[in-house]
CSV table of C-alpha atoms in Angstrom, one decimal:
chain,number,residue,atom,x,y,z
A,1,UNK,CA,7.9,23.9,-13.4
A,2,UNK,CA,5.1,26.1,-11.6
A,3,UNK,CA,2.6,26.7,-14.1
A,4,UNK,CA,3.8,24.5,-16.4
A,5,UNK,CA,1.4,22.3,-18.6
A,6,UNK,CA,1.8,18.1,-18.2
A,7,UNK,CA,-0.7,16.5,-20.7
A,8,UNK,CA,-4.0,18.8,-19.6
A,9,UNK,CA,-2.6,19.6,-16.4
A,10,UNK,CA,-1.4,23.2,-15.1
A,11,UNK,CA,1.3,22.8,-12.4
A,12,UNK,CA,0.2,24.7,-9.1
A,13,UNK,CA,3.3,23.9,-6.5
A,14,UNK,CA,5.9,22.0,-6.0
A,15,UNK,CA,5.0,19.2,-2.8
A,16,UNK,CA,8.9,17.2,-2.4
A,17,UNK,CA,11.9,16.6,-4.3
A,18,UNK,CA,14.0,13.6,-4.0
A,19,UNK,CA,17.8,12.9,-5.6
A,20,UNK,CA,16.3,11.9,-8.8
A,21,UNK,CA,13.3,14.1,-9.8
A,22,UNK,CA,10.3,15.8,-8.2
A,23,UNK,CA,6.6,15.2,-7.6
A,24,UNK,CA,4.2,18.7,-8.2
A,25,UNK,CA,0.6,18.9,-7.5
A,26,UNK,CA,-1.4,19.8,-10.7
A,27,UNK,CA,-4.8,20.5,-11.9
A,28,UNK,CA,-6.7,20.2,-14.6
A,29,UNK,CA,-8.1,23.9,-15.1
A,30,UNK,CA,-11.4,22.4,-17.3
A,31,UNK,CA,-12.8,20.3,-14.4
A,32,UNK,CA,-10.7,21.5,-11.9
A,33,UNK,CA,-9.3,17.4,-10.5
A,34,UNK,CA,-6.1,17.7,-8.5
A,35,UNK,CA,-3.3,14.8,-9.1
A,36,UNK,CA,0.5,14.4,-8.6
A,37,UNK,CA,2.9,14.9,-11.2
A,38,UNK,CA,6.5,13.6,-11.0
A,39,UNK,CA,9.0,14.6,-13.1
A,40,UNK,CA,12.5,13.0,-14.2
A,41,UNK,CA,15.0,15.1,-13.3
A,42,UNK,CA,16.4,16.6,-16.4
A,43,UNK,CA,19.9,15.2,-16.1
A,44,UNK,CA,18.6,11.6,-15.9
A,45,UNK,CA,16.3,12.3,-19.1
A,46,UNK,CA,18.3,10.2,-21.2
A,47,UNK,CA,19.3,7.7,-18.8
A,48,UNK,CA,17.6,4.6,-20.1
A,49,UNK,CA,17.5,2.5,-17.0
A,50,UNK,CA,15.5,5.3,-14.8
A,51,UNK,CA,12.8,5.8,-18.1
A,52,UNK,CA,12.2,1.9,-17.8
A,53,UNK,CA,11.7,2.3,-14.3
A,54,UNK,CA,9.0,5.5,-14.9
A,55,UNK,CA,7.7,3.4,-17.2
A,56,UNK,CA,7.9,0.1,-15.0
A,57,UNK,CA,6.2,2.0,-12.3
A,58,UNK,CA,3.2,3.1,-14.4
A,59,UNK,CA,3.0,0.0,-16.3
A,60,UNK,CA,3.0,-2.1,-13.4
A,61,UNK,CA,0.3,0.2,-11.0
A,62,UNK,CA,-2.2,-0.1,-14.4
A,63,UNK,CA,-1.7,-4.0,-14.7
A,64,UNK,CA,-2.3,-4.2,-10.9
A,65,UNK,CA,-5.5,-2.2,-10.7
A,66,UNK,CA,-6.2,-2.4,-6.6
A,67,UNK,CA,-7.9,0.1,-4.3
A,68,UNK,CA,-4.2,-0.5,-2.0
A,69,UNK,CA,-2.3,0.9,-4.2
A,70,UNK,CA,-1.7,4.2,-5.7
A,71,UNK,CA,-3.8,5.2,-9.4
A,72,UNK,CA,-1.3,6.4,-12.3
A,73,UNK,CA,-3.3,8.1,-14.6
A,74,UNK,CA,-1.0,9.3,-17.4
A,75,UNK,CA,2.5,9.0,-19.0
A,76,UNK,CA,4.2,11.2,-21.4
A,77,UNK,CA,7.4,13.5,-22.1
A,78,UNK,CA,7.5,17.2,-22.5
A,79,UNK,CA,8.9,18.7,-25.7
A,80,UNK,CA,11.8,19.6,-23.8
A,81,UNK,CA,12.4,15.8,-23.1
A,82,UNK,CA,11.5,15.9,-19.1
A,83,UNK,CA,9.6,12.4,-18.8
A,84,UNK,CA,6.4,12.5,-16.4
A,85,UNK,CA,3.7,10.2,-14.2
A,86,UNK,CA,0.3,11.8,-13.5
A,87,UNK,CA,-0.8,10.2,-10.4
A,88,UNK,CA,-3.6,10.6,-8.2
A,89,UNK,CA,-2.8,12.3,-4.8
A,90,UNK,CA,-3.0,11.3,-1.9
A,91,UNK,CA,-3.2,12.9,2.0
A,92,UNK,CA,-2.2,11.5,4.6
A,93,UNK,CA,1.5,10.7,5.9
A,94,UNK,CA,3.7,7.8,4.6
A,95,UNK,CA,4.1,4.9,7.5
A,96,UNK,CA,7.6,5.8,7.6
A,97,UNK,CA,6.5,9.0,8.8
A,98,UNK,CA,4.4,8.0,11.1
A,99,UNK,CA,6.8,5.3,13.1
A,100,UNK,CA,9.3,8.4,13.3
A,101,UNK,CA,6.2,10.5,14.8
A,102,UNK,CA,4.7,8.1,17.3
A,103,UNK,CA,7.5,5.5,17.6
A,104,UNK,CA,5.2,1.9,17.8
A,105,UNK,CA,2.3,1.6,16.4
A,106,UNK,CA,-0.9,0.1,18.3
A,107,UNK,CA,-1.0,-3.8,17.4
A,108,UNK,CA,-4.5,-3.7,16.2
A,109,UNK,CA,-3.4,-0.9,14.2
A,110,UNK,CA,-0.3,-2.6,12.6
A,111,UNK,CA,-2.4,-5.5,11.7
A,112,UNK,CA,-5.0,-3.5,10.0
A,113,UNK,CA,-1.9,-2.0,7.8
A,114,UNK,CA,-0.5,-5.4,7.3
A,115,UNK,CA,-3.6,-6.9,5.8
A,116,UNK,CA,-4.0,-4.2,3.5
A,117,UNK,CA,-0.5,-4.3,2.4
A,118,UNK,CA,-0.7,-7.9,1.6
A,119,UNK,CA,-4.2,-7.6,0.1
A,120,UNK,CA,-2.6,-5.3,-2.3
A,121,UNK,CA,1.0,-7.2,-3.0
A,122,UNK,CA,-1.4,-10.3,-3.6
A,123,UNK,CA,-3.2,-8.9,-6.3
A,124,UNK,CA,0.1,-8.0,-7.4
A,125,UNK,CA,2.0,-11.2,-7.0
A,126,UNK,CA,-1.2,-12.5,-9.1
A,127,UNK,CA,-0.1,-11.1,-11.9
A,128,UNK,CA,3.5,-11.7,-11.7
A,129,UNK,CA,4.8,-8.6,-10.5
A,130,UNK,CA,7.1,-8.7,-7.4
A,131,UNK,CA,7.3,-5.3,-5.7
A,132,UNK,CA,11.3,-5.7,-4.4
A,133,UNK,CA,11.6,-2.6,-2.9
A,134,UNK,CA,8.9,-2.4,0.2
A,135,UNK,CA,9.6,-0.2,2.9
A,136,UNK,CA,7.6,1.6,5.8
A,137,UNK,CA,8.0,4.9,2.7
A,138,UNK,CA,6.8,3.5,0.0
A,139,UNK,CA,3.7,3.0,2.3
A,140,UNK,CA,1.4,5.7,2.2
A,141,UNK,CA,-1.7,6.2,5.0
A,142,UNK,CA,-4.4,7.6,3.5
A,143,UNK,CA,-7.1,9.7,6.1
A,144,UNK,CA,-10.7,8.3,4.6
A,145,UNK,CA,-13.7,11.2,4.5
A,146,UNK,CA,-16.3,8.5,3.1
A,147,UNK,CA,-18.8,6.6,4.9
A,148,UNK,CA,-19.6,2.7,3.8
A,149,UNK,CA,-21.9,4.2,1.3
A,150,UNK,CA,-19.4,6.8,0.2
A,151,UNK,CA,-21.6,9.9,1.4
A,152,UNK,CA,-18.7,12.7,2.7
A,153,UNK,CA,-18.5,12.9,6.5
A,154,UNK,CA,-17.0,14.7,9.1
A,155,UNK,CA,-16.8,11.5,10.9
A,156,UNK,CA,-13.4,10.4,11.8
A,157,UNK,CA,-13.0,7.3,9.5
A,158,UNK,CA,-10.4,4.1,9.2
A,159,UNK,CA,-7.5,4.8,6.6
A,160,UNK,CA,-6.6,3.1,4.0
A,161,UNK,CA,-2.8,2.1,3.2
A,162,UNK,CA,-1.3,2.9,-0.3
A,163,UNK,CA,1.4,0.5,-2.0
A,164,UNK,CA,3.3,3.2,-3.9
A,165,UNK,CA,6.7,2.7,-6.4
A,166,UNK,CA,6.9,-0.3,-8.3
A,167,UNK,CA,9.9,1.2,-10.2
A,168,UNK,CA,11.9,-1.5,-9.8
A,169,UNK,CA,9.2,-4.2,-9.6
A,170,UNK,CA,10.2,-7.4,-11.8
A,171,UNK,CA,7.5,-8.5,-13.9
A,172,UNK,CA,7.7,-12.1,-14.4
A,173,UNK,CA,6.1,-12.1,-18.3
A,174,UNK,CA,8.4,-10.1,-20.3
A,175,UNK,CA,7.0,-6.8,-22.1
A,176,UNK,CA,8.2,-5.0,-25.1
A,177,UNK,CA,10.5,-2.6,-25.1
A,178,UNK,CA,11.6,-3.1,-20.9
A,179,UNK,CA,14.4,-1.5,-20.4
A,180,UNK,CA,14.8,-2.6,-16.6
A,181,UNK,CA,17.6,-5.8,-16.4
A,182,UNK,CA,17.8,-7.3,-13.8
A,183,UNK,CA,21.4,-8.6,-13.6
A,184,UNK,CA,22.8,-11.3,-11.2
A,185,UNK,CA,24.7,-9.6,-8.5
A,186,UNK,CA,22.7,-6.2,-8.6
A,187,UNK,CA,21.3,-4.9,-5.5
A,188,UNK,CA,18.2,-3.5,-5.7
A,189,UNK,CA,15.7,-2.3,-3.2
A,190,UNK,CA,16.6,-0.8,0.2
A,191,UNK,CA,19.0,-2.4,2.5
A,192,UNK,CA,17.4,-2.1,6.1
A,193,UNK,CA,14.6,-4.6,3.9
A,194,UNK,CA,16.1,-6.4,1.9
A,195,UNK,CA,15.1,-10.3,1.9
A,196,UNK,CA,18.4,-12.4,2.3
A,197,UNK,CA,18.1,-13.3,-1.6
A,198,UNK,CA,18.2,-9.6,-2.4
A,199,UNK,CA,21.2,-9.6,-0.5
A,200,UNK,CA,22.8,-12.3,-2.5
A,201,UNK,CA,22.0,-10.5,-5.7
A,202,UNK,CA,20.8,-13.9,-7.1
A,203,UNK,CA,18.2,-14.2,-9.9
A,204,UNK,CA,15.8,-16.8,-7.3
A,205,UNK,CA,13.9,-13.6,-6.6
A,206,UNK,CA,10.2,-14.5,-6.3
A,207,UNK,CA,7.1,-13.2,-4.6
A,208,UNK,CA,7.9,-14.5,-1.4
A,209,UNK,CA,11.2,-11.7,-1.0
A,210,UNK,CA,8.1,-9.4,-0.8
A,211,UNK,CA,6.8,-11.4,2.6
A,212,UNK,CA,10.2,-11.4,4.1
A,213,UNK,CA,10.1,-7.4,3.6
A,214,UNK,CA,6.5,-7.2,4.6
A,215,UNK,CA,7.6,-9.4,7.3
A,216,UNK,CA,10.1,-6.3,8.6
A,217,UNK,CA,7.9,-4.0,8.3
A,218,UNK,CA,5.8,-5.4,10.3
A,219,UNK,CA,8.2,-6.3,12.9
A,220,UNK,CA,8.8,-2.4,13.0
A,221,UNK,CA,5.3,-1.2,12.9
A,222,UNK,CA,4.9,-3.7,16.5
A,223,UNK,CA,8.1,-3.0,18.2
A,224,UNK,CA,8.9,0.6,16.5
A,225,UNK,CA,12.5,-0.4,14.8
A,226,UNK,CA,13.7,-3.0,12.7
A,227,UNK,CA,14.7,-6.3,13.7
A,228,UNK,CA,18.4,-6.0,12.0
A,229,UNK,CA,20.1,-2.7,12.4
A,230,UNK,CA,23.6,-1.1,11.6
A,231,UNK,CA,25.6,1.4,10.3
A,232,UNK,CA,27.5,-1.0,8.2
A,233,UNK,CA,26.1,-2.4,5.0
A,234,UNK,CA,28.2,-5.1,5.3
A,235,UNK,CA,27.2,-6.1,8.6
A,236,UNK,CA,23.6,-5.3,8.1
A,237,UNK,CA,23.7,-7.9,4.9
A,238,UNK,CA,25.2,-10.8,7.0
A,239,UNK,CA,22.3,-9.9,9.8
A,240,UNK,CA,19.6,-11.2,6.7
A,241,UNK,CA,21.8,-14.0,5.9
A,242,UNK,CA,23.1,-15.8,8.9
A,243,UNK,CA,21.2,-13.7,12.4
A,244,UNK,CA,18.2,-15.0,13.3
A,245,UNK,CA,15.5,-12.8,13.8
A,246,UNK,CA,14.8,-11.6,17.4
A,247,UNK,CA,11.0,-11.9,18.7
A,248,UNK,CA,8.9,-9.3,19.1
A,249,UNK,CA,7.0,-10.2,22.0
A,250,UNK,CA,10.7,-10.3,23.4
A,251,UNK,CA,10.0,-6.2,23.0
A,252,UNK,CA,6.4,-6.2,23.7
A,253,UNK,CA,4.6,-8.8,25.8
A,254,UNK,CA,1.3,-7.6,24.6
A,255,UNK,CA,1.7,-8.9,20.9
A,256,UNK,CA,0.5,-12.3,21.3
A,257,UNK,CA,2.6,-15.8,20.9
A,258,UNK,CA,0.0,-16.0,17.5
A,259,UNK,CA,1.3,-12.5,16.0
A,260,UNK,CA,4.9,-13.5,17.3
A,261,UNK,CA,5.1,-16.8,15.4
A,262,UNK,CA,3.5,-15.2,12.6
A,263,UNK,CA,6.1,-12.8,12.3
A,264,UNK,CA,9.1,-14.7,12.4
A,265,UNK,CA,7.8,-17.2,9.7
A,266,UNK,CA,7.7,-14.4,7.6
A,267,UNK,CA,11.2,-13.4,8.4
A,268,UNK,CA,12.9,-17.0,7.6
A,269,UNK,CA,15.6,-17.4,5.9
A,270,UNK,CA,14.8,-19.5,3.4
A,271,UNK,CA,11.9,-18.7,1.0
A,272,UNK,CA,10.2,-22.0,1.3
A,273,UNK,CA,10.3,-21.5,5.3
A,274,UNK,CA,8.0,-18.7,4.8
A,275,UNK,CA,4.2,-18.2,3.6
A,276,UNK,CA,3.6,-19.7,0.1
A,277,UNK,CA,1.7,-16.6,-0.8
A,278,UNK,CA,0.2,-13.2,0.8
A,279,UNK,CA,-2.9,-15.5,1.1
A,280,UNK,CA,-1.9,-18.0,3.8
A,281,UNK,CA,0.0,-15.3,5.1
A,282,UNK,CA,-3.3,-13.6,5.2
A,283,UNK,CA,-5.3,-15.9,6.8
A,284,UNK,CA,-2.8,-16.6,9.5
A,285,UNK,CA,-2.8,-13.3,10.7
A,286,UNK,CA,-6.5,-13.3,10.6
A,287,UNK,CA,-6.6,-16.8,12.7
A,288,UNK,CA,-4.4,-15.2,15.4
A,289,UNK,CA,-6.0,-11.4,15.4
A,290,UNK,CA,-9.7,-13.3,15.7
A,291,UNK,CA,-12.7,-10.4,15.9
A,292,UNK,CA,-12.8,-8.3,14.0
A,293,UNK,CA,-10.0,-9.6,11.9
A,294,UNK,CA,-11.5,-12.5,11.0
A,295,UNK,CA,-13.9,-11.5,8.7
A,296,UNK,CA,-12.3,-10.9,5.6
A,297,UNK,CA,-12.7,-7.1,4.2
A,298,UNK,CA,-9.9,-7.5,1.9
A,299,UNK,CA,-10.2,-4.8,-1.3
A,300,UNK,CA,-11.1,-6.5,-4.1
A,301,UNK,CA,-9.2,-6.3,-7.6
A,302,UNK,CA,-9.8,-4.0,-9.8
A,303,UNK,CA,-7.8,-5.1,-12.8
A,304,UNK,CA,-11.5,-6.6,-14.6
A,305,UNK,CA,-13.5,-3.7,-12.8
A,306,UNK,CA,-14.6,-1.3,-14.6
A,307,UNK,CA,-12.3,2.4,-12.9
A,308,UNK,CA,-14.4,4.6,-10.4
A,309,UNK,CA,-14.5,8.1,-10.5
A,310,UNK,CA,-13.0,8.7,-7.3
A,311,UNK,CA,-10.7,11.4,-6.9
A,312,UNK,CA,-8.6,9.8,-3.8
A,313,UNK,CA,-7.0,13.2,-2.6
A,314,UNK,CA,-3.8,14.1,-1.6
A,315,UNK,CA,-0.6,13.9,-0.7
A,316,UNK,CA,-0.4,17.2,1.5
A,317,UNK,CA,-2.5,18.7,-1.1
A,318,UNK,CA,-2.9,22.9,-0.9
A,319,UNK,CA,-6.4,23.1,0.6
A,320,UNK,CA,-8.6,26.3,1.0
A,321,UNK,CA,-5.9,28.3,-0.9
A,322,UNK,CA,-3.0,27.2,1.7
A,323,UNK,CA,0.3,26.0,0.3
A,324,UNK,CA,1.5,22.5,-0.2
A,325,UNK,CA,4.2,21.4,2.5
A,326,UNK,CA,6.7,19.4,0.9
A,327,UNK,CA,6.1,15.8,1.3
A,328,UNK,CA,7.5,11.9,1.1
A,329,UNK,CA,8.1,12.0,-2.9
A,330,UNK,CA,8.6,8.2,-4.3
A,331,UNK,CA,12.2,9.4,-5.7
A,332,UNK,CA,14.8,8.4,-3.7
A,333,UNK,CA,17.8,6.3,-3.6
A,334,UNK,CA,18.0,3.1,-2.3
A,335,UNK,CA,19.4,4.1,0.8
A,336,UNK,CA,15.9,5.9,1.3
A,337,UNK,CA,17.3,9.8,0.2
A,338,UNK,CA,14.2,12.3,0.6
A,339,UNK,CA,13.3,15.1,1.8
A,340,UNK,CA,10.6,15.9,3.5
A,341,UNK,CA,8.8,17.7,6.2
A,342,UNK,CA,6.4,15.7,9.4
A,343,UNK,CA,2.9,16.8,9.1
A,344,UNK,CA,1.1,17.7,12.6
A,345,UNK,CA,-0.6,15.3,14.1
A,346,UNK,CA,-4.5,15.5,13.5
A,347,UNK,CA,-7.3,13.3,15.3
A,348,UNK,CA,-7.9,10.0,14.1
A,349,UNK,CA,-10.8,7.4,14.4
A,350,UNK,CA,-10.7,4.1,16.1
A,351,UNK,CA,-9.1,1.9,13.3
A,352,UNK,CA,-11.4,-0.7,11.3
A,353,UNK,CA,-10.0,-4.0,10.8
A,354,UNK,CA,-8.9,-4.2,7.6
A,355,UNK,CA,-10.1,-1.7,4.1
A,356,UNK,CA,-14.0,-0.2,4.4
A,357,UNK,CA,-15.8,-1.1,1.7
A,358,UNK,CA,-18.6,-0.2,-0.6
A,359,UNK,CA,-21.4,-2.3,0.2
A,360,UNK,CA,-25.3,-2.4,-0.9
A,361,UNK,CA,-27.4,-3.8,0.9
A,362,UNK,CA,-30.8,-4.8,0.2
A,363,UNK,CA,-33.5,-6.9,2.2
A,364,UNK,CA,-36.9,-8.0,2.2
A,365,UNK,CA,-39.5,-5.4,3.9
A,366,UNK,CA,-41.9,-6.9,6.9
A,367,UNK,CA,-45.2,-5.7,7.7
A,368,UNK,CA,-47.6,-6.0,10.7
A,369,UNK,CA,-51.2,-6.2,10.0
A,370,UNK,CA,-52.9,-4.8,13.7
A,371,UNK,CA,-56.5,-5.4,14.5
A,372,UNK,CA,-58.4,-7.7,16.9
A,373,UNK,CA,-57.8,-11.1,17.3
A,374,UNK,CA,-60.9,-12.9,15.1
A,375,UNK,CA,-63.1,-15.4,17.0
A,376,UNK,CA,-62.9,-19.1,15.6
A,377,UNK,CA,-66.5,-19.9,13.3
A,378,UNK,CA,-67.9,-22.6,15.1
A,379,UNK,CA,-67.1,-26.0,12.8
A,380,UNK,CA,-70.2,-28.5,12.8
A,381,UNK,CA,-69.0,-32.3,13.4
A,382,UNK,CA,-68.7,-33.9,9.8
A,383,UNK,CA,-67.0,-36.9,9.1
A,384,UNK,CA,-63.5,-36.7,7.6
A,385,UNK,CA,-63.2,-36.0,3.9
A,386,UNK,CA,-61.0,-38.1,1.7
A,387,UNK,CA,-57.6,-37.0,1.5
A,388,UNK,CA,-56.7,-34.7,-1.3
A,389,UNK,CA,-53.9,-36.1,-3.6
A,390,UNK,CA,-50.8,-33.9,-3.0
């Protein structure tokens, strides 16, 4: 596919490949933008399921429309029938990578990724899409090079987390021409994070499976490994039905009782045992967190917002004429198949609480008048005038 056209962009390398397709980085030669392009690969071309899920993915990121999750900016198919996503690109590592590079993550750190997350999965749980297929992979940590007022700076900044591959995301309101079923007693998302209703391949699959998968991830991101895991599938099923959930201040002392009740609400076994919404959930972890968390920087939704001309850039991106390393792609199977390779490690900022966000702000201007203190007139005695009507 290297040089390759897709729509009005000219395929420069390839950056990862996964079981079922690849993802390239393109450009478009008029105005010289960089995005991602992922292509079907060709033997699944005519598989109907994996189109609806292309076209799930794109459909679902445009009804969305948050600053947490990842921009697709073009569909289409080749004249030789290979289907493709043009999607803005992204640098950084995915979470995934990062647990495997630095084991546990700091708790203010895993917090800040959480709230994003669930900012993000709230906007999309607005609009009746359920994700159904989170994992620490299909998280992407994006390095921010903007301040507050979006000037570039060499200042190390927050990052920002990316919600990436709604392929298999169940939108509640039905649209035209979805080819993505969702039959009872089909698995679908990844096993290690799976809620137990996934499990039992039943059609009760509601926003809140996304909390319970959230919920693991963030029990990973605190302790550095999942709550439940085995080499059997089997086994690891029964662990989300019937084991309860170990605590992770059990692991780690320093996450607080707070974060650790948090936590294993989100991991109940029962939907109605857990957070009605990404909001309370929100706003507990904010409670328990306190300062800085608990002023709410949560991105706002874009779906009535009019699209900024940012070019977020990208996922291991070639930069000053050095090649691409192949990266996370979003193909893979639901056992997590990629192929990839682990980035260095570079030098990071203090994290913010929280998503940076672009504020103006404006304020009244106060001025000093100097000079010598005047001397009071003398006032001759008089006697009091009537009072004036107010």
């Amino acid at each position: 596919m290297i040089g390759q056209q897709f729509g009005n962009y000219r395929v420069l390398s390839l950056l990862g490949e996964g079981g079922m397709g690849a993802v390239y980085l393109a450009e478009h030669p008029g105005i010289g933008r960089r995005v991602a392009v992922k292509v079907l690969h060709k033997q699944f071309s005519a598989d109907e399921q994996l189109l609806g899920r292309l076209l799930n993915e794109a459909r679902a990121a445009n009804a969305i429309r948050h600053p947490n999750i990842i921009e697709i900016l073009d569909s289409g198919m080749r004249e030789d029938g290979t289907p493709y996503l043009v999607m803005e690109l992204l640098e950084g590592e995915s979470l995934g990578q990062r647990i495997r590079r630095v084991g546990r993550l700091p708790v203010a750190e895993a917090i800040a990724f959480t709230l994003q997350t669930a900012s993000a999965l709230g906007a999309a749980h607005k609009k009746g899409i359920v994700h159904r297929d989170l994992k620490p992979d299909n998280l992407y940590i994006v390095g921010m090079n903007t301040d507050e007022s979006g000037r570039i700076t060499d200042e190390p900044m927050p990052e920002r987390m990316k919600v990436l591959d709604f392929g298999i995301a169940k939108l509640h309101m039905p649209q035209p021409g979805d080819s993505v079923k969702t039959r009872t007693g089909t698995l679908m998302g990844t096993p290690i994070y799976m809620s137990p209703e996934q499990c039992r391949g039943t059609k009760t699959v509601d926003h809140r499976s996304d909390i319970y998968s959230l919920g693991i991830i963030f029990y990973e991101m605190l302790v550095g490994q999942p709550p439940f895991v085995s080499d059997g599938f089997g086994e690891l099923v029964n662990m989300h039905l019937n084991v309860p959930p170990p605590s992770p201040r059990a692991s780690r002392p320093e996450v607080s009782q707070q974060l650790d009740a948090i936590v294993l609400k989100m991991l109940a076994k029962a939907p109605e045992d857990r957070y009605p919404d990404m909001a309370s959930l929100t706003s507990a972890i904010r409670l328990a967190a306190g300062p800085p968390f608990s002023v709410s920087r949560s991105s706002p939704d874009l779906a009535n917002a009019p699209t900024q001309a940012a070019d977020t850039v990208g996922a291991a991106a070639a930069v000053g004429g050095r090649p691409a390393r192949a990266q996370v792609t979003t193909f893979r199977t639901g056992m997590g198949e990629v192929e990839e390779t682990v980035p260095a490690p570079r030098s990071r900022g203090k994290l913010v609480a929280g998503l940076v966000a672009v504020a103006a702000l404006g304020g009244g201007a106060f001025f000093l008048l100097g000079g010598s203190k005047p001397e009071p007139a003398p006032v001759a005695a008089a006697k009091p005038a009537p009072a004036a009507p107010a």
